[in-house]
XYZ file of C-alpha atoms in Angstrom:
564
model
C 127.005 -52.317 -80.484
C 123.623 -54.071 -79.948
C 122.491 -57.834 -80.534
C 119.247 -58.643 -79.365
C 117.475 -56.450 -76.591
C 121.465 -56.163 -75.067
C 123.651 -53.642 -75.846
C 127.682 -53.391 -75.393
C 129.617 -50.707 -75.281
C 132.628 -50.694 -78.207
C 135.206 -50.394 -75.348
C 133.702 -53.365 -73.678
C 134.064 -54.906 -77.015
C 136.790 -54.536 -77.648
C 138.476 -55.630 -73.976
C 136.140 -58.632 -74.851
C 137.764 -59.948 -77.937
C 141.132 -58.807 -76.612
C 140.762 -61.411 -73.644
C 139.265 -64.278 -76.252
C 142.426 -63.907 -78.139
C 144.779 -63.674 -75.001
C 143.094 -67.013 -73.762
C 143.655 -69.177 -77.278
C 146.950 -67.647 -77.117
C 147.531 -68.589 -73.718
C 146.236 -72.416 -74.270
C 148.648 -72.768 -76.688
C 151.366 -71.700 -74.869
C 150.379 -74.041 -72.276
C 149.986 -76.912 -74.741
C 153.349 -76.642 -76.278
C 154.821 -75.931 -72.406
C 153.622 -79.337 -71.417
C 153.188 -81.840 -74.252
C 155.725 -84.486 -74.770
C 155.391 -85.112 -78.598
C 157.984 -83.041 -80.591
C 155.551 -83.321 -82.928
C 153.831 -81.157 -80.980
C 156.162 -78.352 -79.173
C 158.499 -78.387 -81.892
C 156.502 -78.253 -85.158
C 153.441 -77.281 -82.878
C 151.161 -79.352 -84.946
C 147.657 -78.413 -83.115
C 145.738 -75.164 -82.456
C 143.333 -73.849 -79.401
C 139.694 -72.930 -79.999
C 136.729 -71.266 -78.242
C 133.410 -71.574 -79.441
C 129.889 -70.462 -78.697
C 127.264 -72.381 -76.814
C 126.011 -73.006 -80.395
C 129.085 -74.592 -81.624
C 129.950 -71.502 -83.745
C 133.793 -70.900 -83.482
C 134.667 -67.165 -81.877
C 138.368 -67.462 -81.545
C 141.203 -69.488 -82.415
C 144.913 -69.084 -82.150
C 147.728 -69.393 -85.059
C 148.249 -72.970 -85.575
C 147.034 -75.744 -87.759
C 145.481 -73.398 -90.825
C 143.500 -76.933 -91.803
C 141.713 -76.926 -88.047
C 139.808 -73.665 -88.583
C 136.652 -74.804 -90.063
C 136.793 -78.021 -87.970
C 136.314 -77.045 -84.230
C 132.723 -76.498 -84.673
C 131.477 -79.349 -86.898
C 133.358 -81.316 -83.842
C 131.726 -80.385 -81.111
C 128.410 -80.453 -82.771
C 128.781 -84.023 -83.226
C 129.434 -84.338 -79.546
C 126.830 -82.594 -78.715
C 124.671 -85.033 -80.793
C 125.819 -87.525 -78.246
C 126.090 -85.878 -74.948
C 124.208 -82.785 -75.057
C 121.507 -83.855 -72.059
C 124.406 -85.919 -70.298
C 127.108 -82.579 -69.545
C 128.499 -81.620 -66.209
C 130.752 -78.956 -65.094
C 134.302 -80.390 -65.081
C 133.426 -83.051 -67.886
C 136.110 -83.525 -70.782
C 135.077 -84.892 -74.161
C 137.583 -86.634 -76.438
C 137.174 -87.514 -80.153
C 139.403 -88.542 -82.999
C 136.431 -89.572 -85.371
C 137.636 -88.347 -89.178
C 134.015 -88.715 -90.086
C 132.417 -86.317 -87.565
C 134.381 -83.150 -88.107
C 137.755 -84.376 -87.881
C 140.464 -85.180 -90.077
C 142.543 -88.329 -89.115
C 142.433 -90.931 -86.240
C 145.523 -88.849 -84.962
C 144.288 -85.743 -84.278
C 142.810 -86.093 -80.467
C 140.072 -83.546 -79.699
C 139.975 -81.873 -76.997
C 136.356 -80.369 -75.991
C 135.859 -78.645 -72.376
C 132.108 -77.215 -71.995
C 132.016 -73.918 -70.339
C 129.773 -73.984 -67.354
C 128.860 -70.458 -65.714
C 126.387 -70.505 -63.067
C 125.018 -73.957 -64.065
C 124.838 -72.689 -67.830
C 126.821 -73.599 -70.469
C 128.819 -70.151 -71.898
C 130.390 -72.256 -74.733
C 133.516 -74.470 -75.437
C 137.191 -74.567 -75.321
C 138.809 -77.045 -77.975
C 142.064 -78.491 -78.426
C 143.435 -80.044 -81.533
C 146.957 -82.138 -81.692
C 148.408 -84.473 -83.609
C 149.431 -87.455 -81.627
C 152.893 -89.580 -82.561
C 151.090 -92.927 -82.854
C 147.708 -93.851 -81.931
C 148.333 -97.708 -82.997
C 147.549 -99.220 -86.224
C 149.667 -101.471 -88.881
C 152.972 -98.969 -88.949
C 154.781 -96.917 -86.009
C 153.098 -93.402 -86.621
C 149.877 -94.491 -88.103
C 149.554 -93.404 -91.220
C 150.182 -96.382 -93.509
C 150.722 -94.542 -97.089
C 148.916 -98.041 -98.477
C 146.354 -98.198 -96.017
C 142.904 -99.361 -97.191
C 140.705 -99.246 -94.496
C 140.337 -97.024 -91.513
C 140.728 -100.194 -89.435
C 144.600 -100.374 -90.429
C 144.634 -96.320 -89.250
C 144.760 -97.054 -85.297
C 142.606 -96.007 -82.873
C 139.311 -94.586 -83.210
C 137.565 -93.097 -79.884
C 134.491 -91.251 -81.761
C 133.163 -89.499 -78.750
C 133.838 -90.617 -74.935
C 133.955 -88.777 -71.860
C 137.638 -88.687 -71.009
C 137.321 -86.305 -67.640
C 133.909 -86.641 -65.713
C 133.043 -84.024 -63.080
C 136.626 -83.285 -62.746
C 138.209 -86.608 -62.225
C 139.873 -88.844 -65.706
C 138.072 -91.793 -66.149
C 140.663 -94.608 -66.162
C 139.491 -97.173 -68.387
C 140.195 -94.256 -71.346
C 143.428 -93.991 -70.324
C 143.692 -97.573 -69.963
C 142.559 -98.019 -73.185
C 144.442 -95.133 -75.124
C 147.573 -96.954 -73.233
C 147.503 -100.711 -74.569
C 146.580 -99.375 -78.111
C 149.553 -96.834 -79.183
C 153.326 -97.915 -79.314
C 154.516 -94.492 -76.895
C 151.486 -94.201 -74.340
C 153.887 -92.630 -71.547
C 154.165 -89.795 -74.591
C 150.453 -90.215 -75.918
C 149.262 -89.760 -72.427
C 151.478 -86.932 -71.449
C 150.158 -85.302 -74.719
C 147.086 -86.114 -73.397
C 147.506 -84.159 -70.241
C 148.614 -81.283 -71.756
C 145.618 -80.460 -73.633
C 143.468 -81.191 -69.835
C 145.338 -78.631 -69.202
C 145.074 -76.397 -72.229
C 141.120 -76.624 -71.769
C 140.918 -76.117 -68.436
C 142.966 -72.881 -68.623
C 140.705 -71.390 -71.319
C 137.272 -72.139 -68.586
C 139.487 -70.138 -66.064
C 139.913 -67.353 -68.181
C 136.356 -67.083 -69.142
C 134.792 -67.678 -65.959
C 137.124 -64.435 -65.011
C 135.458 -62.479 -67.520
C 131.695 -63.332 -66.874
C 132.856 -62.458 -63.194
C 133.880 -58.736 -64.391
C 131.275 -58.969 -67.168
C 128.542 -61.081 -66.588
C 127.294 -64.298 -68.972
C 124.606 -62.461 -70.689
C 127.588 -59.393 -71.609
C 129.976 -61.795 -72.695
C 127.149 -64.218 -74.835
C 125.905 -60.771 -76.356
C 129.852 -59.631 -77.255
C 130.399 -63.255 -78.908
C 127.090 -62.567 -80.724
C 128.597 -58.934 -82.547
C 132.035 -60.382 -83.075
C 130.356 -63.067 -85.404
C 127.736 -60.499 -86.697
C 130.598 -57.771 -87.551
C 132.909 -60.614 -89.246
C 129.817 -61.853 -91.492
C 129.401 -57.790 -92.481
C 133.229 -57.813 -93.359
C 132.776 -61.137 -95.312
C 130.005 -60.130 -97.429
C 131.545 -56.576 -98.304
C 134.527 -58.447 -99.296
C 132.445 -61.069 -101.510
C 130.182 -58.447 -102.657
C 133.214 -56.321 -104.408
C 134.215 -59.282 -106.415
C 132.191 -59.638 -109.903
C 129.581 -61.905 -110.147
C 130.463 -65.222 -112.075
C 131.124 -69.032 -112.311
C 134.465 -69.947 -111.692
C 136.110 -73.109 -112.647
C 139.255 -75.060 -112.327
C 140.689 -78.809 -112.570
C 143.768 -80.543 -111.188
C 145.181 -83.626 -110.716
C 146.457 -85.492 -107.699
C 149.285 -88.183 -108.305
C 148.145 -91.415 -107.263
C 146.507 -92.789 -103.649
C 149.512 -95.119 -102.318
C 147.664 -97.814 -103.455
C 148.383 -97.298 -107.167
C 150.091 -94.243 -109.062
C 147.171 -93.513 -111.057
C 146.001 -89.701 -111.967
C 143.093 -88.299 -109.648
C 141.243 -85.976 -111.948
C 139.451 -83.601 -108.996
C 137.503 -80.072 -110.167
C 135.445 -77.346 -108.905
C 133.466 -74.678 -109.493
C 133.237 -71.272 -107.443
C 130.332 -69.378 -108.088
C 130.267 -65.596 -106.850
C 126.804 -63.940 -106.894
C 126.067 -61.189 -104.519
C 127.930 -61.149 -100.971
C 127.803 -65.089 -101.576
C 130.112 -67.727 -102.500
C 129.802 -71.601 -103.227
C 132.207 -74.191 -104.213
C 130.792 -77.075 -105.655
C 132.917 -80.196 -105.928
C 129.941 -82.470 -107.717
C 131.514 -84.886 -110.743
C 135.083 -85.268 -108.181
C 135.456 -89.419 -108.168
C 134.555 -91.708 -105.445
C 136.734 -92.211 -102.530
C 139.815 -93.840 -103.189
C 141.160 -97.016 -101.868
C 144.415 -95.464 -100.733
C 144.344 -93.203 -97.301
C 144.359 -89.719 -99.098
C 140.735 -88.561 -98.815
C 139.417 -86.693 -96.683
C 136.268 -86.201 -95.154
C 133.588 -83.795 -95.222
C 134.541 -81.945 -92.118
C 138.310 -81.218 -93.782
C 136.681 -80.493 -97.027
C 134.685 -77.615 -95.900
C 137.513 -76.503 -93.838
C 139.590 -76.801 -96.785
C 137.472 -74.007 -98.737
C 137.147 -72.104 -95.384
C 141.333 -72.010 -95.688
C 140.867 -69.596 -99.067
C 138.297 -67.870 -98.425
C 139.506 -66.253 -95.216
C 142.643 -65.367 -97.594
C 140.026 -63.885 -99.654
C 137.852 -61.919 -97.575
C 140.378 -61.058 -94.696
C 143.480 -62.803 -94.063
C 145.242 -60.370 -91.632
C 142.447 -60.343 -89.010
C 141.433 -63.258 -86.527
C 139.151 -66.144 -87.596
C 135.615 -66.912 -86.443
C 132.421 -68.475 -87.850
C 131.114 -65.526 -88.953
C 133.881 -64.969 -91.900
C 131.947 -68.303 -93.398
C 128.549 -67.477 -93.222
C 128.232 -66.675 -96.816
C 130.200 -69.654 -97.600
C 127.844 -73.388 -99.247
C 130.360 -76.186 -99.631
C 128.673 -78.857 -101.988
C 129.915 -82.030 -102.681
C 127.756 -85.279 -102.764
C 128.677 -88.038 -99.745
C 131.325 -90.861 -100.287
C 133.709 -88.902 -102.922
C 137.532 -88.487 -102.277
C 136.848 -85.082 -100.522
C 133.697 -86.512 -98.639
C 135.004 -89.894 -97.622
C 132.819 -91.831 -95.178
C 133.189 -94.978 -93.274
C 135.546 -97.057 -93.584
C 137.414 -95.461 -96.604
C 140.916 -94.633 -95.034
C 141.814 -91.013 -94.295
C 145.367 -91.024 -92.307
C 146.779 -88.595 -95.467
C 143.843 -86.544 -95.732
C 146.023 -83.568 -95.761
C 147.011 -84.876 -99.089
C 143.883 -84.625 -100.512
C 142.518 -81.593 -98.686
C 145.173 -79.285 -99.994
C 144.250 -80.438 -103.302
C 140.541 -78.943 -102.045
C 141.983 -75.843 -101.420
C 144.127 -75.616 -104.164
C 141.311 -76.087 -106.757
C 139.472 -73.188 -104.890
C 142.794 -71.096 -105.384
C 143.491 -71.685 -108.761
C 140.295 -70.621 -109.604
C 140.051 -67.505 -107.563
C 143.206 -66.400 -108.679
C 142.783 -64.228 -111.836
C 140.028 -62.149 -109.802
C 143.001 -61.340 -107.229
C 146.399 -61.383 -108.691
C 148.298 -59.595 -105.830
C 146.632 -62.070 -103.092
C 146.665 -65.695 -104.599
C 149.570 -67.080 -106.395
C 150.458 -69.441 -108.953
C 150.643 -73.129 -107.691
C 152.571 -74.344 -104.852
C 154.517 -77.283 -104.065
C 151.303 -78.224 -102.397
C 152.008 -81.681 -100.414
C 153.559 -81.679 -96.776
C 155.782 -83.810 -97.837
C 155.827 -85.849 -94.731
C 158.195 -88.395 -93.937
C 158.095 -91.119 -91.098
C 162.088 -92.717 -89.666
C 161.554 -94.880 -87.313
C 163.221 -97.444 -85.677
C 165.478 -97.630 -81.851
C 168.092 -95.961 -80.483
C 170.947 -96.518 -79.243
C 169.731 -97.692 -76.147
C 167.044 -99.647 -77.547
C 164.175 -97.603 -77.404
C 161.528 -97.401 -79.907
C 161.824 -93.466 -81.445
C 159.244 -92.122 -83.650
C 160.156 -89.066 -86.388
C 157.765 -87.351 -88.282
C 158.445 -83.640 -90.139
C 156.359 -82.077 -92.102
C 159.006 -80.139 -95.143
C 158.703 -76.823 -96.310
C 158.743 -76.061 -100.273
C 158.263 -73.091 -103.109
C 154.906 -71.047 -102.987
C 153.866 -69.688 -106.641
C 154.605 -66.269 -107.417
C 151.910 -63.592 -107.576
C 151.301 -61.215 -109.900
C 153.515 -58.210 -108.282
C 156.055 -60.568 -106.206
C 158.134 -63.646 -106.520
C 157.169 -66.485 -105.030
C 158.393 -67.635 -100.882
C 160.775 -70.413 -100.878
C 161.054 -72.685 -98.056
C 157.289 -72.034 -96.985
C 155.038 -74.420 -95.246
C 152.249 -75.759 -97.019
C 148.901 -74.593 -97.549
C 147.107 -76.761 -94.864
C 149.283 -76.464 -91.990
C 149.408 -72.796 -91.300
C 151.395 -71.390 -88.895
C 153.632 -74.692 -88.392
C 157.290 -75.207 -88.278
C 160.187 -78.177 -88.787
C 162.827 -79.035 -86.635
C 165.909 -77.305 -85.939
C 168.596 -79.572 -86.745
C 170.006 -79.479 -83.117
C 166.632 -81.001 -81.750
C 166.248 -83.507 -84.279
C 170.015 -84.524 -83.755
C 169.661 -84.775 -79.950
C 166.450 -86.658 -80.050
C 166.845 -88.877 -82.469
C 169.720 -91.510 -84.269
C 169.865 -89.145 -87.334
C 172.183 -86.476 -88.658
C 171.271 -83.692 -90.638
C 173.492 -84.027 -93.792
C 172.277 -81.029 -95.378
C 169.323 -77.990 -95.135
C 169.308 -75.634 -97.525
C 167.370 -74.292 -100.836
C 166.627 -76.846 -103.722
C 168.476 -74.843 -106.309
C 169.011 -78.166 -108.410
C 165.775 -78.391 -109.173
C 164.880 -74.728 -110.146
C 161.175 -73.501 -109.909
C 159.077 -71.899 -112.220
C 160.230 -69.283 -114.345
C 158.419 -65.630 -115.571
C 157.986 -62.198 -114.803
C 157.957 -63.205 -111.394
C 159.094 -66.694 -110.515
C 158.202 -69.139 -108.350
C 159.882 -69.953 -104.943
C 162.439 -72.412 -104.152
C 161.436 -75.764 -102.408
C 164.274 -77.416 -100.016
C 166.947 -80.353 -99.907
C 166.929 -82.026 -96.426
C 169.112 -84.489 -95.576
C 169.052 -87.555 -93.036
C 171.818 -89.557 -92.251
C 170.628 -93.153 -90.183
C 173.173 -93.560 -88.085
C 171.814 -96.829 -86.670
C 170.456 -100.201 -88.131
C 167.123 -101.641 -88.014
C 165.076 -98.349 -88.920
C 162.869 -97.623 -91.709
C 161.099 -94.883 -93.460
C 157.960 -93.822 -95.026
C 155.928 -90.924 -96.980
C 153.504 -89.707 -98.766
C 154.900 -87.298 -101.409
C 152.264 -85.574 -103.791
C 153.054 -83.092 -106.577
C 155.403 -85.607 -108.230
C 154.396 -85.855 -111.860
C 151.666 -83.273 -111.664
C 154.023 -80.007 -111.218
C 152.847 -76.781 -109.773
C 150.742 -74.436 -112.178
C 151.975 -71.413 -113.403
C 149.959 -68.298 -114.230
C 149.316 -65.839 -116.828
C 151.960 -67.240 -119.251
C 154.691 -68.687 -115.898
C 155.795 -71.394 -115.885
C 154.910 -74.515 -114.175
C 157.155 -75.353 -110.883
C 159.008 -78.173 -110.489
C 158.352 -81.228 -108.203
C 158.908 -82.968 -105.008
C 160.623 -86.233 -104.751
C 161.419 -88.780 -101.849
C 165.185 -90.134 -102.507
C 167.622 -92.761 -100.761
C 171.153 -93.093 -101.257
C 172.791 -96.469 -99.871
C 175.440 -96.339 -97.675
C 177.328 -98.497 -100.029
C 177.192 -95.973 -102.636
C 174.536 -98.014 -104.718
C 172.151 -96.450 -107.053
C 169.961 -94.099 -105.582
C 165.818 -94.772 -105.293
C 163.281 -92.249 -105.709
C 160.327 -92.217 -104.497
C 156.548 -90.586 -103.866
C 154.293 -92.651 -102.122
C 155.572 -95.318 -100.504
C 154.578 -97.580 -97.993
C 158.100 -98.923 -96.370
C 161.871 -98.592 -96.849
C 164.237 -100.465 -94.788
C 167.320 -98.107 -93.816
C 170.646 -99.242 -92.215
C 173.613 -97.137 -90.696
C 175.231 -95.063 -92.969
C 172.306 -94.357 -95.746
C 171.469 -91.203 -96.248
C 167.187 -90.151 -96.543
C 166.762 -87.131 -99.180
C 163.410 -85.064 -99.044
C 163.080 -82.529 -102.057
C 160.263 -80.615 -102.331
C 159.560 -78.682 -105.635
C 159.411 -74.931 -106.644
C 156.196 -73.121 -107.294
C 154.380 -71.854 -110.225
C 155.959 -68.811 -112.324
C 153.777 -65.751 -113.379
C 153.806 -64.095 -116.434
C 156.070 -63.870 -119.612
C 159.827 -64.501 -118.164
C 161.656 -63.086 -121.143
C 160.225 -59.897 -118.748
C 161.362 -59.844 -116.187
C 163.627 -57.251 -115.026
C 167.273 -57.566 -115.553
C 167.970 -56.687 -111.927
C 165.894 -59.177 -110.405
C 167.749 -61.663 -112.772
C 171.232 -60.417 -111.958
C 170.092 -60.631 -108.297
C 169.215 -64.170 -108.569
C 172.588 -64.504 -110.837
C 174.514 -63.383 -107.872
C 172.950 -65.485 -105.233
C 173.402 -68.529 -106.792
C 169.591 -69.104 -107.598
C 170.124 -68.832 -110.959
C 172.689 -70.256 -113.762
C 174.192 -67.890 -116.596
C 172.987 -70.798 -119.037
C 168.984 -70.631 -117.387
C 169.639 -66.963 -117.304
C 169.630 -66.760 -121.404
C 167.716 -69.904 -122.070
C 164.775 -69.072 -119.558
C 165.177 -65.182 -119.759
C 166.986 -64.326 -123.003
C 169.073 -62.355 -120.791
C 171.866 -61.113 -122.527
C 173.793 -58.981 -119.582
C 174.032 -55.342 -119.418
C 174.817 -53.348 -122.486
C 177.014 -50.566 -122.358
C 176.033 -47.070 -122.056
């Protein structure tokens, strides 16, 4: 393998890449190790980059899907700022949604690589912090209408210098979030995540040398961008369109009509989001870093989902979108839920794609994470903080039902919480887990997945609650004749056996002992004409409880076996 005047042998290659992915892997064993945010080791909201000297992305372990096609657009903005002003052992931190990022509470990491007074590249580290200040506990006011009311903003400092924290970042960090003994252990945890990854590379230039391991980095990007464009080229040519709808900003409930169109020619692809509205006064755009990562999201599904992600895979990619809409939000438009509208991003790109690969992208999904905040004190009076993102129905495909109880689209390889952590860490008590059957999901030849029912019991007073629920009136889409899925819904019953409230988006809810907190998130799109499907795949369902007999006729026309 050659690149340049250099050439690498494919064993050397190979033990190359091998060691990249070892190292991600190995930062983000060490983050989740020795973070202090359940958030964070539980869920393991965050992910572990390494990146070229040019800011082009070379490895990056499972984690946050949405992260991918940030890392780089990140650390070319600090480069912007600090590029003549970088010594070995420096640390840069930013949280800036409108340089790369995606909300004030996702801290980044960046450690430049320094080998023999050069710099090899950088090692980056994503995570979502529990509270980085602002008007509610957690940050992310659902009504929020300003970045201001978002928290803290540190768009770029110098958090390590030479090797030593500077204190006045900690002290800073400290006075402005409700948990710093938690947002600074966090905070040392990806130090160390960073620092681990400059270990493992200086290791390899030491067995290697700089210019073998710059010259590897170079054909692992060039061999990806080969793969891409094969993959692209095999599609037909063609414009590709499709239109949703996303249900309201938290400031009102009014429909968000949002479009694209994917155009395929060659072993190129664009997604143009021109004609998509203005940024919205509620805190669900997003900016143009999570936009393009958005689009990066699909098209790695497209052109090679089982294999690791670099830069290279999006070389043939062109995002357009014109500055200051809801998927290109700028300053100070609020973006705390911008995985709200970013899904919606790569959902648009999904829908359309779909027809050209049936047995790869589905019907709709469930879509939103379908957060929800509790928080309040416990019972000895300290402040507690609970955030979960749910799990809900993926559309079918055309070949396979749909996955029930899957994480969303942006978050990747993320979990919840078992019930035993969330019960020992918290005043709450996990009423009930287990598939939304109530609410069905989209019937046809292959149906959707099932979305969840979780329950919370408060078991003290004085806490409240709040979320950000999309997919509520607009329901999951189905495909070639499915049916659409069904959707997600926010509900509290009263302790006092009141009426129960639903909700979507909705900014606070006071909770006292005894109430119970219902998330239900939706089932996804169906594919194809249900009256058929097979009648063993109905009787299966039948038997598990997923289906009634009454659905089974009225959604199937099944009519049982007849008799031989």
């Amino acid at each position: 393998m050659t690149s340049g005047e250099r050439l690498v042998d494919s064993v050397t290659q190979e033990i190359i890449e091998g060691k990249l992915m070892a190292t991600v892997d190995e930062m983000g064993i060490v983050m989740a190790r020795t973070s202090m945010s359940p958030v964070i080791y539980e869920v393991l909201d965050f992910a572990c980059g390494l990146l070229t000297a040019d800011a082009e992305l070379v490895a990056q372990m499972n984690g946050i899907t949405l992260f991918t096609g940030t890392f780089g657009v990140q650390v070319k903005s600090l480069l912007e700022k600090f590029a003549d002003d970088l010594m070995d052992g420096d640390i840069l931190l930013t949280n800036d949604p409108y340089a790369g990022g995606t909300h004030a509470c996702d801290f980044a990491i960046v450690k430049p690589l320094f080998v023999n007074g050069e710099i090899l590249g950088y090692a980056i580290n994503v995570a979502h912090y529990l509270d980085v200040g602002g008007s509610v506990p957690g940050s992310l006011a659902p009504d929020a209408t300003s970045v201001f009311q978002e928290g803290l903003r540190l768009p770029g400092v110098k958090v390590v210098r030479s090797g030593v924290f500077a204190d006045e970042i900690l002290h800073i960090i400290g006075e402005n979030v409700r948990l710093p003994e938690i947002a600074l252990g966090d905070l040392n945890a990806q130090v160390a995540a960073v620092r681990v990854a400059a270990q493992r590379m200086m290791e390899l230039c030491v067995k290697y040398g700089a210019d073998i391991v710059q010259t590897a980095f170079a054909n692992l990007l060039d061999e990806s961008e080969k793969r891409s464009r094969g993959a692209i080229a095999s599609l037909p040519d063609g414009r590709y369109e499709a239109s949703d709808i996303i249900d309201g900003d938290g400031v009102t409930t009014a429909s968000i009509p949002v479009k694209v169109v994917v155009t395929i020619m060659g072993d190129s692809i664009t997604a143009d989001f021109t004609g998509c509205p203005p940024a919205v006064p509620g805190p669900i755009n997003c900016a143009r870093g999570a936009l393009q990562s958005a689009v990066k999201t699909i098209v790695k599904a497209m052109v090679g989902p089982q294999d690791p992600s670099n830069e290279g895979w999006f070389r043939p990619l062109t995002v357009i979108a014109p500055a200051g809409t809801i998927f290109t939000a700028e300053k100070p438009s609020p973006t705390g839920w911008y995985y709200e509208g970013s899904v919606h991003a790569s959902e648009l790109v999904w829908k359309a794609l779909a027809p050209l690969m049936p047995s790869r992208f589905s019907a709709g999904s469930y879509s939103s994470l379908c957060v929800v905040y509790i928080s309040g004190k416990d019972k000895s009076g300290q402040p507690f903080i609970h955030i979960e993102p749910q799990h809900g129905g993926w559309g079918a495909s055309q070949h396979r039902d749909g996955a029930s109880a899957l994480i969303a689209l942006t978050d990747g390889d993320t979990y919840n919480y078992s019930v035993e952590v969330i019960e020992a860490r918290f005043p709450l008590r996990v009423k009930r887990y287990g598939f939304n059957i109530e609410g069905g999901t989209g019937a046809g030849r292959r149906r959707g997945g099932f979305g969840i029912v979780r329950e919370y019991e408060v078991l003290g007073d004085h806490a409240s609650a709040y979320g950000s629920f999309g997919r509520t009136a607009t329901l999951p889409w189905g495909m070639d004749g499915g049916s659409h899925g069904t959707p997600n819904v926010l509900q509290v019953a009263p302790a006092d056996q009141g009426v129960p409230r639903s909700h979507g988006r909705v900014a606070h809810i006071d909770l006292k002992a005894g109430d119970i907190l219902r998330v239900v998130t939706g089932g996804g799109g169906g594919w194809g004409d249900a009256r058929q499907r097979e009648a063993d795949l109905i009787e299966n369902d039948l038997r598990n409880g997923f289906l009634s007999a009454f659905d089974a006729v009225s959604l199937y026309g099944y009519e049982g076996r007849k008799e031989q």
